[in-house]
Tab-separated table of C-alpha atoms and ligand atoms in Angstrom:
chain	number	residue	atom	x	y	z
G	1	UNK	CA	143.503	95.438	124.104
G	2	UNK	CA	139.991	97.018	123.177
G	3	UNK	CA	137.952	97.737	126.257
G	4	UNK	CA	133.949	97.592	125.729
G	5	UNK	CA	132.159	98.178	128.778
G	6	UNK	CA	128.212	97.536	128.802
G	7	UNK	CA	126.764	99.637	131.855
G	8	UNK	CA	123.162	97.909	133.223
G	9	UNK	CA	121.987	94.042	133.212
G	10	UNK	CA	119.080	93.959	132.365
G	11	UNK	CA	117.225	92.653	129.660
G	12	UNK	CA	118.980	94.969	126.725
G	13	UNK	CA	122.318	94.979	129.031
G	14	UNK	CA	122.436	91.158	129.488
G	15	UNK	CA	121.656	90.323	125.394
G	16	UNK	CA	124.218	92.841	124.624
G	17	UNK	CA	127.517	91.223	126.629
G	18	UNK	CA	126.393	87.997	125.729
G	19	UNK	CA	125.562	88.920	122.089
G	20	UNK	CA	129.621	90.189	122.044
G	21	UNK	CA	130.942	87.298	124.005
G	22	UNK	CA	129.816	85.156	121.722
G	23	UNK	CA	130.527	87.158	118.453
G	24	UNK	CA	134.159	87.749	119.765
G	25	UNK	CA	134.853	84.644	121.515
G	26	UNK	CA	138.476	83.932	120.249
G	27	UNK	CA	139.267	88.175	120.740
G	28	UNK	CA	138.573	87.347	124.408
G	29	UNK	CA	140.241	84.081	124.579
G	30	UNK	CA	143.489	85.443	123.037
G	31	UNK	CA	143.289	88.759	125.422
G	32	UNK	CA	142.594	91.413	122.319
G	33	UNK	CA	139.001	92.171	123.961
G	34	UNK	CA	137.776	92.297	127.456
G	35	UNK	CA	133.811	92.697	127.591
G	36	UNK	CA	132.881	94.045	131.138
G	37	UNK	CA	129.540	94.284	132.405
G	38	UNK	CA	128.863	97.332	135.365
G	39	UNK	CA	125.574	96.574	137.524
G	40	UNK	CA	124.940	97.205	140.653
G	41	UNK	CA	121.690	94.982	140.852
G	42	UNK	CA	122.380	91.393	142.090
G	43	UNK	CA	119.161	90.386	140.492
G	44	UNK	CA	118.240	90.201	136.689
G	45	UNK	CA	114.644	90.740	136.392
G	46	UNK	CA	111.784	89.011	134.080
G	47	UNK	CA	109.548	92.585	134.352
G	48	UNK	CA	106.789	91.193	132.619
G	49	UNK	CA	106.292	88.762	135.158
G	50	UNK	CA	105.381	91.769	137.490
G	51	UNK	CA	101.947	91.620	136.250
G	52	UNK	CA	101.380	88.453	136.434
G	53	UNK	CA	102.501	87.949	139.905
G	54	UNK	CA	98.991	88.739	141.297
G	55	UNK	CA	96.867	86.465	138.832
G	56	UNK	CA	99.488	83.684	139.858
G	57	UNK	CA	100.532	83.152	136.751
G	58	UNK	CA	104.348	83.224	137.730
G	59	UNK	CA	105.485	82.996	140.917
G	60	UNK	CA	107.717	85.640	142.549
G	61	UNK	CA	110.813	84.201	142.777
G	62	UNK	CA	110.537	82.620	138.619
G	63	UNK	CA	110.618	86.588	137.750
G	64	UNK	CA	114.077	86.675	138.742
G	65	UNK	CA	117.756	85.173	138.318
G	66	UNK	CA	121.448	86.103	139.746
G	67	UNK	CA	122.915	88.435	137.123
G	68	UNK	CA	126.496	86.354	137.464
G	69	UNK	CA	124.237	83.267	136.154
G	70	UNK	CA	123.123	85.178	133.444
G	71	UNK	CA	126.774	85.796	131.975
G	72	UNK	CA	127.883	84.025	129.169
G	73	UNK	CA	131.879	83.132	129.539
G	74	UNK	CA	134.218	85.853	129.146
G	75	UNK	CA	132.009	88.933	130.372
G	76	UNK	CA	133.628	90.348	133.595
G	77	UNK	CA	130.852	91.606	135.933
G	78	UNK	CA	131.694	94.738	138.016
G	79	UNK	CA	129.186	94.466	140.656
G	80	UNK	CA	128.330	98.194	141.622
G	81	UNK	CA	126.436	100.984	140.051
G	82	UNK	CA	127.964	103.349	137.652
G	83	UNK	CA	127.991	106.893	139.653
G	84	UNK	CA	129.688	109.244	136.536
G	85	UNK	CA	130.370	108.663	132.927
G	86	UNK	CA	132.962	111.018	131.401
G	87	UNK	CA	132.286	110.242	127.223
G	88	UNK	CA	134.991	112.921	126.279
G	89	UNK	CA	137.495	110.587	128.543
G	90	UNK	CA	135.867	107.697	127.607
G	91	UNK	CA	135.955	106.720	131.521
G	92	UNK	CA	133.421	105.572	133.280
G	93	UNK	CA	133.253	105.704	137.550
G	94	UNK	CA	132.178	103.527	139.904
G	95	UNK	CA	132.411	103.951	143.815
G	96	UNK	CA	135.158	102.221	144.034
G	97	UNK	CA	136.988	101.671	140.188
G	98	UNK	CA	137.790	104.003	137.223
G	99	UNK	CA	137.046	101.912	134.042
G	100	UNK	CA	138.635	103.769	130.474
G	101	UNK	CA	136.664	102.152	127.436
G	102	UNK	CA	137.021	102.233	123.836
G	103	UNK	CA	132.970	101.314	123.226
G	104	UNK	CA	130.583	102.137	126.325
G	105	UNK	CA	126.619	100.874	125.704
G	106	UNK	CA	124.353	102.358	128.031
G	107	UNK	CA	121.291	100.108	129.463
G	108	UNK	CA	120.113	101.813	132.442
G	109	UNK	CA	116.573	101.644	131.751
G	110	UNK	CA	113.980	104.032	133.379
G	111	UNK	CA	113.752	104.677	137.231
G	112	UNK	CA	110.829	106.131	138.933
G	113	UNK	CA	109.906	109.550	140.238
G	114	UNK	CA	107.041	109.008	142.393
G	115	UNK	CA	108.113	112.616	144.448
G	116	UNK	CA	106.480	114.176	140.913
G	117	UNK	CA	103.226	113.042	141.831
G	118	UNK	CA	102.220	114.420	145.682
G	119	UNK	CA	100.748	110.982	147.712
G	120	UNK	CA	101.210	108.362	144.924
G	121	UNK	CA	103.592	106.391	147.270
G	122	UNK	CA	101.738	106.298	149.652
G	123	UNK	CA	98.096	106.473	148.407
G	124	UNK	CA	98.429	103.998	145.222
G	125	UNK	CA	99.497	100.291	144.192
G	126	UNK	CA	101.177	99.074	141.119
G	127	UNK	CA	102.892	96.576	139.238
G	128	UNK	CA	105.883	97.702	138.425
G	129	UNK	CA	108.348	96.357	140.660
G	130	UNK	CA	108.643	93.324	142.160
G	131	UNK	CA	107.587	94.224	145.635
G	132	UNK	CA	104.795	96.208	144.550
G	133	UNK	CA	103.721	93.167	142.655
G	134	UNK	CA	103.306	91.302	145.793
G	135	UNK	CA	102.108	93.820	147.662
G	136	UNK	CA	98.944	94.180	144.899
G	137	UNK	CA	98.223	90.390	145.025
G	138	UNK	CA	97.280	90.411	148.578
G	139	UNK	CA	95.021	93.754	148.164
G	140	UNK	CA	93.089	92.124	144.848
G	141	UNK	CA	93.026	88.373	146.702
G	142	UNK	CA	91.006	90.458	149.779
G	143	UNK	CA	88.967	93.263	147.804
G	144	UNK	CA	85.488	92.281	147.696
G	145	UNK	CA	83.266	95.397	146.378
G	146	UNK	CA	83.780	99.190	145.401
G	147	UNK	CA	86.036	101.045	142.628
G	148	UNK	CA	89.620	99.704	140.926
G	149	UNK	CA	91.257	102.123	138.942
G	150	UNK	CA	93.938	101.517	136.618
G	151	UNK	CA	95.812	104.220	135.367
G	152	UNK	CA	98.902	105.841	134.003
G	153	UNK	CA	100.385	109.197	135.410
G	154	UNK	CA	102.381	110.109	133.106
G	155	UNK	CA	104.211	108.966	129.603
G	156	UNK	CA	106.033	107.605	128.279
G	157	UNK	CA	106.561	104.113	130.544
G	158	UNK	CA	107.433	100.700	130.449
G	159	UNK	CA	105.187	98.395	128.154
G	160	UNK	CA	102.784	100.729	126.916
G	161	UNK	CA	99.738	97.903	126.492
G	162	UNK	CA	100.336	96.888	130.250
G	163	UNK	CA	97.843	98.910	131.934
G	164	UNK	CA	95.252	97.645	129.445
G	165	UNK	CA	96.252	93.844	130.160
G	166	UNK	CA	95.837	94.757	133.777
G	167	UNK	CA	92.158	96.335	133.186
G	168	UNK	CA	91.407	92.854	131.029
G	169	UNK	CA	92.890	90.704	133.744
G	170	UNK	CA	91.445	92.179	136.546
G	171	UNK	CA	87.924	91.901	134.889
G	172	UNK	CA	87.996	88.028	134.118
G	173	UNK	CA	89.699	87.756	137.792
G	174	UNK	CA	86.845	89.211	139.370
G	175	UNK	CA	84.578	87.269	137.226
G	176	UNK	CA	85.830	84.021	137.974
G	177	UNK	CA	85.379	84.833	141.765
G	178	UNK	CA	81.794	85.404	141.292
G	179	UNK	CA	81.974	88.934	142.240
G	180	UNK	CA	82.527	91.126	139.215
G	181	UNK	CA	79.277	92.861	139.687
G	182	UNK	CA	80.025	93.820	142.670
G	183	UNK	CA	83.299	96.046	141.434
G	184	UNK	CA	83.648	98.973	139.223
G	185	UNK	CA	86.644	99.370	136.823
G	186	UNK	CA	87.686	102.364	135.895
G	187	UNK	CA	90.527	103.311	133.224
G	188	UNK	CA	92.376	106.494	133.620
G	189	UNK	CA	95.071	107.620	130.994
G	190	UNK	CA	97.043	110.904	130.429
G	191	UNK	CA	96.106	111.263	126.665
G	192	UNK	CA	92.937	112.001	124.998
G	193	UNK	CA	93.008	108.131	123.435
G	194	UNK	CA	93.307	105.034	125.695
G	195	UNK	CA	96.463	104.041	123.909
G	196	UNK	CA	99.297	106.143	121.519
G	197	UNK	CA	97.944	104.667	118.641
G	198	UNK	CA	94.721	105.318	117.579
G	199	UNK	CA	93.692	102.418	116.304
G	200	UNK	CA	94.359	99.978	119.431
G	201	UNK	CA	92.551	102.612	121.188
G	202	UNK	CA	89.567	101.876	119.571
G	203	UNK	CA	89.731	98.233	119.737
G	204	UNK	CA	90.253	98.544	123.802
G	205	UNK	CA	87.571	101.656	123.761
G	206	UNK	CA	85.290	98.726	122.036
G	207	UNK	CA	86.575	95.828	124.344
G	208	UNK	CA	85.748	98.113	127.445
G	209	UNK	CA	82.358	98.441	126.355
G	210	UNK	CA	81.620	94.954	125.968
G	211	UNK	CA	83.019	94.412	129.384
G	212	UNK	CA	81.757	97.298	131.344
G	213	UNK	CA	84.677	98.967	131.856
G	214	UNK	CA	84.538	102.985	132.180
G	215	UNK	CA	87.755	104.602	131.097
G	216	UNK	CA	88.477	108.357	131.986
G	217	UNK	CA	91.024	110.015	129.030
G	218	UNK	CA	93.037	113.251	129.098
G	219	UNK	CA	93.085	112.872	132.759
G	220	UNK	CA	96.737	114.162	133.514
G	221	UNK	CA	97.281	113.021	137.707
G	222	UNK	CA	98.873	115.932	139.645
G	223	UNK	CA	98.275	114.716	142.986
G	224	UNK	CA	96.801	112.193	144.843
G	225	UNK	CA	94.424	112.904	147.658
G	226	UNK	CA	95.456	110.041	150.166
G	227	UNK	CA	92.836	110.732	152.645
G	228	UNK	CA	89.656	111.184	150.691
G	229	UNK	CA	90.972	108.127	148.091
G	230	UNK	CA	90.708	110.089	145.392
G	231	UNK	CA	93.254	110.905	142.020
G	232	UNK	CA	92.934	114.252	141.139
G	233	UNK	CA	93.667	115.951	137.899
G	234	UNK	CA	95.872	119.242	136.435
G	235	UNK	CA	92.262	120.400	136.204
G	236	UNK	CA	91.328	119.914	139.497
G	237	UNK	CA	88.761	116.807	138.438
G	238	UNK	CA	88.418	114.019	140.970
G	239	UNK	CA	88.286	110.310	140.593
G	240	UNK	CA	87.448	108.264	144.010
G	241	UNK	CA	88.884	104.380	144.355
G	242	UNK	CA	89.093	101.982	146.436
G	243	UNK	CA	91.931	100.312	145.166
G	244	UNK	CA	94.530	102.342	142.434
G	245	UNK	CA	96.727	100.615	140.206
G	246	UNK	CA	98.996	103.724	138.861
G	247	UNK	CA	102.125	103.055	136.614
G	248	UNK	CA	104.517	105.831	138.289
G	249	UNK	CA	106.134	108.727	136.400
G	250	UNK	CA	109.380	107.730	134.136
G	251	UNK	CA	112.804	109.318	134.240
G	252	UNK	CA	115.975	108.119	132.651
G	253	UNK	CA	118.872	106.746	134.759
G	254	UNK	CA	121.213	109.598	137.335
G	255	UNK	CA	123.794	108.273	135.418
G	256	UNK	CA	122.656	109.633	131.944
G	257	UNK	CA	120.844	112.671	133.643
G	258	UNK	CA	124.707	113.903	135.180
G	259	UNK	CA	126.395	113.042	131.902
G	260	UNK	CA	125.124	115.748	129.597
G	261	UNK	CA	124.014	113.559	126.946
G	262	UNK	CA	120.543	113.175	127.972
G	263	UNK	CA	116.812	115.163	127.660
G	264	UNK	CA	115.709	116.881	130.715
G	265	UNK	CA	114.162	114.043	132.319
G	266	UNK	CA	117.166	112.048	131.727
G	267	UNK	CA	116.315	110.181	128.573
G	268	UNK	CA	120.151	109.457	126.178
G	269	UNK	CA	119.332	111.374	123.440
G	270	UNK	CA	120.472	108.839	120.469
G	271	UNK	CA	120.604	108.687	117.036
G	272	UNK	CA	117.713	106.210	115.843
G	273	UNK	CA	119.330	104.349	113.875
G	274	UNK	CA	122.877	103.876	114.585
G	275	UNK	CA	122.136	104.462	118.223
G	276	UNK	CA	125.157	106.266	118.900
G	277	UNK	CA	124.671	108.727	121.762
G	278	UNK	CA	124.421	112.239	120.041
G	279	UNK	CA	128.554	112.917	119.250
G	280	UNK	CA	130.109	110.217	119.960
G	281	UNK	CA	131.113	107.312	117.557
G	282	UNK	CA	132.141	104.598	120.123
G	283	UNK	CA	128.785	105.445	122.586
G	284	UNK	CA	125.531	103.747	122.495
G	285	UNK	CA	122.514	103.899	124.438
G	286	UNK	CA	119.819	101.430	124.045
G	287	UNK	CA	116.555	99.715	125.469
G	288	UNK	CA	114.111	101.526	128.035
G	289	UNK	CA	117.171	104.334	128.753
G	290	UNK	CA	116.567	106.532	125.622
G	291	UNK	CA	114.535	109.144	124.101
G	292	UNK	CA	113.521	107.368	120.583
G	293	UNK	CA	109.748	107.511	120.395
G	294	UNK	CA	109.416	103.640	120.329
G	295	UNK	CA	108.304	101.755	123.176
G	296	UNK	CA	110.073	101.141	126.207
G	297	UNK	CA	110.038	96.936	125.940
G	298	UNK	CA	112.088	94.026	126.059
G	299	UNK	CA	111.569	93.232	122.646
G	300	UNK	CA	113.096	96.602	121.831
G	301	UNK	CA	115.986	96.489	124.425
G	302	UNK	CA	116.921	92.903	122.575
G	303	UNK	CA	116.366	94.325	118.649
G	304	UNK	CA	119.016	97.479	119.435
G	305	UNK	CA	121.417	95.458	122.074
G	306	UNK	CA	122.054	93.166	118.849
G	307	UNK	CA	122.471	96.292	116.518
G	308	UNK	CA	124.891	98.028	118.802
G	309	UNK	CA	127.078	94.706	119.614
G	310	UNK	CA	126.708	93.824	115.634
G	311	UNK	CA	128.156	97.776	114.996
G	312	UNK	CA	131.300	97.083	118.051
G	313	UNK	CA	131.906	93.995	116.590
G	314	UNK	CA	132.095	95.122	112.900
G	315	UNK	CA	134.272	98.191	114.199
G	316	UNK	CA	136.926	95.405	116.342
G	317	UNK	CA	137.497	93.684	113.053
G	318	UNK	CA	138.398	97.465	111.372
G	319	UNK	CA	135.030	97.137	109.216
G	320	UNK	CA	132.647	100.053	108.699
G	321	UNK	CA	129.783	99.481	111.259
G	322	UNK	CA	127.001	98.955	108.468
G	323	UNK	CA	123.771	97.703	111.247
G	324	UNK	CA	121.183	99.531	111.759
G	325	UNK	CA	117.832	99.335	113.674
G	326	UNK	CA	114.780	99.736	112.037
G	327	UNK	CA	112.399	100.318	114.784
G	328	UNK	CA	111.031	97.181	115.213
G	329	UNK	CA	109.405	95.784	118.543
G	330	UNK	CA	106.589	94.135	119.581
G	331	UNK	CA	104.653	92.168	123.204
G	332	UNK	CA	102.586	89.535	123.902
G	333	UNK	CA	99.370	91.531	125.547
G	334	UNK	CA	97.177	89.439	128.189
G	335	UNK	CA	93.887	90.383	126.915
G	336	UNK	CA	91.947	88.314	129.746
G	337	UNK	CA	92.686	85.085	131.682
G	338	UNK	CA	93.530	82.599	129.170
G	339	UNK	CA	93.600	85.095	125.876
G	340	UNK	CA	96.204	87.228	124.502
G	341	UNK	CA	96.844	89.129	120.933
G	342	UNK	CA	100.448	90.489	119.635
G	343	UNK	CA	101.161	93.922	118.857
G	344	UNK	CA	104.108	94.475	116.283
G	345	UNK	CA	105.393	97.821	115.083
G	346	UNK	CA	108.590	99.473	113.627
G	347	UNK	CA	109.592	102.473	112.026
G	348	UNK	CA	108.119	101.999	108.989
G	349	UNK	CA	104.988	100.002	110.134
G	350	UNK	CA	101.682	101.327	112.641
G	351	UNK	CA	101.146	99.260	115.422
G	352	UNK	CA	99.238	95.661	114.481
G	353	UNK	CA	97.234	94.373	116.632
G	354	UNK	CA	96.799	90.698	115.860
G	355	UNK	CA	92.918	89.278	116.870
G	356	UNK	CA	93.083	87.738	120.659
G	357	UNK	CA	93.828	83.907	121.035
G	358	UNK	CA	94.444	81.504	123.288
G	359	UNK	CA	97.542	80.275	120.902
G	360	UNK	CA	98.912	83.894	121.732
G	361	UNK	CA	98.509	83.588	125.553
G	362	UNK	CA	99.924	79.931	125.121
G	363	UNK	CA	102.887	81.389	123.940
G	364	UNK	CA	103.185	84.224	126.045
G	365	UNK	CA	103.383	81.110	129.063
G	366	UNK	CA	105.808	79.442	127.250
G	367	UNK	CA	107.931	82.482	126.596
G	368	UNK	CA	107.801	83.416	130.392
G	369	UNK	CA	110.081	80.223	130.698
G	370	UNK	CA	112.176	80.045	127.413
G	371	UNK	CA	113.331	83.548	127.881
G	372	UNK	CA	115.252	83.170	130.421
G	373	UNK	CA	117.900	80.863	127.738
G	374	UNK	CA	116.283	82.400	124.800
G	375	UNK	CA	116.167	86.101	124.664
G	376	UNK	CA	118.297	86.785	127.471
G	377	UNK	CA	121.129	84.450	125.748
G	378	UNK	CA	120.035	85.754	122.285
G	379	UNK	CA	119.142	82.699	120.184
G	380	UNK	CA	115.667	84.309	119.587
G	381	UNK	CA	118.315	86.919	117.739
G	382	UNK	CA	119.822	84.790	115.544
G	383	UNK	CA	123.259	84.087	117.156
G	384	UNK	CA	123.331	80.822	117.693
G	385	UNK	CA	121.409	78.508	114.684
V	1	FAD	C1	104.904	95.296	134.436
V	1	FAD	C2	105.759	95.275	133.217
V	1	FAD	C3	105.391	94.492	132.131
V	1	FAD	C4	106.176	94.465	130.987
V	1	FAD	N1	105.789	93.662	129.950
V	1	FAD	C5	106.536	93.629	128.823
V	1	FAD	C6	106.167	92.783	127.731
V	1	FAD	O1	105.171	92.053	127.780
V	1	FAD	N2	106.947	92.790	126.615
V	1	FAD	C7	108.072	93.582	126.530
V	1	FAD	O2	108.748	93.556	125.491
V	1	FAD	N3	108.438	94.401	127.548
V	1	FAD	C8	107.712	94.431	128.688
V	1	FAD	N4	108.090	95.237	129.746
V	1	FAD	C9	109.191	96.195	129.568
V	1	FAD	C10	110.578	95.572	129.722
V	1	FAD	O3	110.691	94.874	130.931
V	1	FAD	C11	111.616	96.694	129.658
V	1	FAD	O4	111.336	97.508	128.548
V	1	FAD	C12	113.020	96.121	129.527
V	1	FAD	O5	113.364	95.463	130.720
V	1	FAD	C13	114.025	97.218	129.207
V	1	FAD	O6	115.311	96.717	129.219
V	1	FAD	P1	116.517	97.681	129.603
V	1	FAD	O7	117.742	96.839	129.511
V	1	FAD	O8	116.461	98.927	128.818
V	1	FAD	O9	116.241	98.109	131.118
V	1	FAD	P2	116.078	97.161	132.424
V	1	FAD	O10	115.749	95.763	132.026
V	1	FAD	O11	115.153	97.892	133.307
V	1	FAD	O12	117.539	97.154	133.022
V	1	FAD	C14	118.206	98.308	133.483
V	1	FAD	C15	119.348	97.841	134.366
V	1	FAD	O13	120.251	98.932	134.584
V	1	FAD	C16	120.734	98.848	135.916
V	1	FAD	N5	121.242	100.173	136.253
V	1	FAD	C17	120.555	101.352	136.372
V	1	FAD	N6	121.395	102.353	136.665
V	1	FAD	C18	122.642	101.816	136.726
V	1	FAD	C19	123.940	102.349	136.971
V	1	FAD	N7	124.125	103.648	137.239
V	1	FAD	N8	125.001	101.511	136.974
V	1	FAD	C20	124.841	100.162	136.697
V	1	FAD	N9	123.628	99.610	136.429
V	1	FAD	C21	122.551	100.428	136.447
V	1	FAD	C22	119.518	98.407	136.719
V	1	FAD	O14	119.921	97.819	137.952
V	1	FAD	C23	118.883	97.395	135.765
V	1	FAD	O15	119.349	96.084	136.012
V	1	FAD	C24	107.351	95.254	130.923
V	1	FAD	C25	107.737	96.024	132.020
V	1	FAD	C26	106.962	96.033	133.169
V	1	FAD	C27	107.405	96.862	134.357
């Protein structure tokens, strides 16, 4: 019998177990192939629902689903965390079990270091988890005057166009109220452009304009002074708020970081096409947990979990694994309340970002709801026709 276990459920996790229980249905049936699925989470989370929680566009409990009723038949969940991962023994630990493998994927995602950034904890608000979600949609229901800023401290992170969507949202929020003259909106970002590409930087640079929105670039957050309210810089430069929306700092999974096949902050160090962890034929990492310089998204997590169940699959039947992933990835960015544009990109292609519409943020509502039997069960991938 051929063991493949999958370690993490979410979004690249989930479309990879049920991408290979549905490729090698009658393997499982007949007992050649058992697909097991390691998370320790009893939740499967919709993250891009996170930033929509405070403009009420989903609700908090619609951002999130048992993991067990995400499973298609014949995935075995093993409902704890991974704690080591032995790829030389091809064993991976949990608190409790001792799993051998023949194929491991890795789908940890990112986790986040706020301890790198002195008072961001405690000083800041974001959007990033669901709790912090919440927690932000009672401060922006009672502000009433004085300085947002939105920033990033560090990259790379999850979504790269959300802290834009936030600035966008945030502006037609506030103007809807009545009271958008009453609030500055400041933009802070870690590189000397508002986005990594340079040419969606100077469509937001131009958007911000139009809307009054001042955005602050190169500013790299060491600290935050919780007191005073204020973010301060490597360079010792100050920015005062009243209310700070700041995307944490990013760090791959403990699990990766103790295995020695990831970057120093923890990041699976993978080949970008194959996606084999560096070495090892029957390892994968994909989605949010690795080092490729492509964004950490859904869409991506779902494009390489189908590539690395495509390459088990082809190896099971004795066939030379022959898919590969070509970079591709793209989101659905809320460019105000009611608008939205699509960025696409890929190895071979710069970032495209299609003009705003409300067809686009029409379909970014609709795919809040179909993802959930969609993506997440990959039809959207081309399994089932
Ligand atoms: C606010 C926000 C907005 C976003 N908007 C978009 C968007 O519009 N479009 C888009 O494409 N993407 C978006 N994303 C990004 C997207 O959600 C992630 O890129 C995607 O979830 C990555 O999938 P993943 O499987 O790599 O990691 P995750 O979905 O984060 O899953 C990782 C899983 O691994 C589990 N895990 C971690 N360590 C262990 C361990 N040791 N053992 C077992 N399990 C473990 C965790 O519990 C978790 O369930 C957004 C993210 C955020 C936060």
């Amino acid at each position: 019998m051929k063991t493949i276990a999958v370690v993490g459920g979410g979004s690249g996790g989930i479309s990879t177990v049920n991408h290979l229980a549905y490729k090698l249905r009658d393997q499982v049936k007949s007992g050649d192939v058992k697909i097991i699925l390691i998370e320790g989470s009893q939740r499967h989370y919709y993250q891009p629902g996170f930033l929509e929680i405070p403009f009420d566009m989903m609700t908090p409990a619609s951002t999130y689903r048992p993991v067990l009723k995400m499973l298609a038949d014949g995935v075995t969940l093993v409902p704890e965390f991974a704690t080591a991962l032995d790829l030389k023994n091809m064993t991976v630990r949990t608190d409790n079990q001792s799993i051998k493998y023949d194929f491991i994927v890795i789908a940890t995602g990112a986790r986040y270091d706020y301890d790198a950034v002195p008072g961001l904890k405690q000083g800041t608000d974001n959007f990033y988890s669901l709790e912090s979600a919440v927690e932000l949609k009672k401060k922006i229901n009672a502000f009433r005057s004085g300085r947002i800023v939105v920033g990033v401290s560090s990259m790379p992170y999850k979504c790269t166009p959300a802290p834009l969507e936030a600035v966008f949202m945030l502006n037609d929020y506030f103007t809807r109220r009545g009271i958008r003259d009453k609030i500055d909106i400041d933009y802070v970002y870690p590189m000397p452009i508002a986005f990594p590409d340079s040419g969606i930087s100077e469509i937001a640079l131009n958007m911000f304009k139009e809307k009054g929105i001042k955005s602050n670039l190169g500013f790299q957050i060491k600290s935050v002074d919780v007191p005073s309210r204020e973010l301060v810089s490597q360079k010792g430069d100050r920015i005062q708020y009243d209310l700070a929306l700041i995307v944490p700092p990013h760090r791959g999974s403990r699990l990766l970081e103790s295995s020695g096949a990831a970057d120093q902050m923890g990041w699976a160090q993978v080949d970008g096409f194959t996606l084999n962890l560096k070495g090892y034929e029957n390892a994968y990492a994909i989605g949010d947990a690795t080092s490729l310089q492509v964004s950490k998204a859904g869409s991506v997590a779902d494009a390489q979990a189908i590539v690395v169940s495509e390459r088990i699959v082809q190896s099971i039947l004795g066939e030379q694994p022959v898919s590969i992933y070509d970079g591709s990835g793209g989101a659905l960015m809320l460019t105000g309340m009611g608008k939205a544009s699509m960025i696409t990109s890929s190895y071979t292609q710069k970032p495209v970002f299609m003009p705003e519409s409300y067809s686009f943020y029409w379909l970014k509502l609709i795919y809040n709801n179909v993802y959930w039997n969609m993506t997440a069960k990959p039809v959207l991938n081309g399994v089932v026709q």
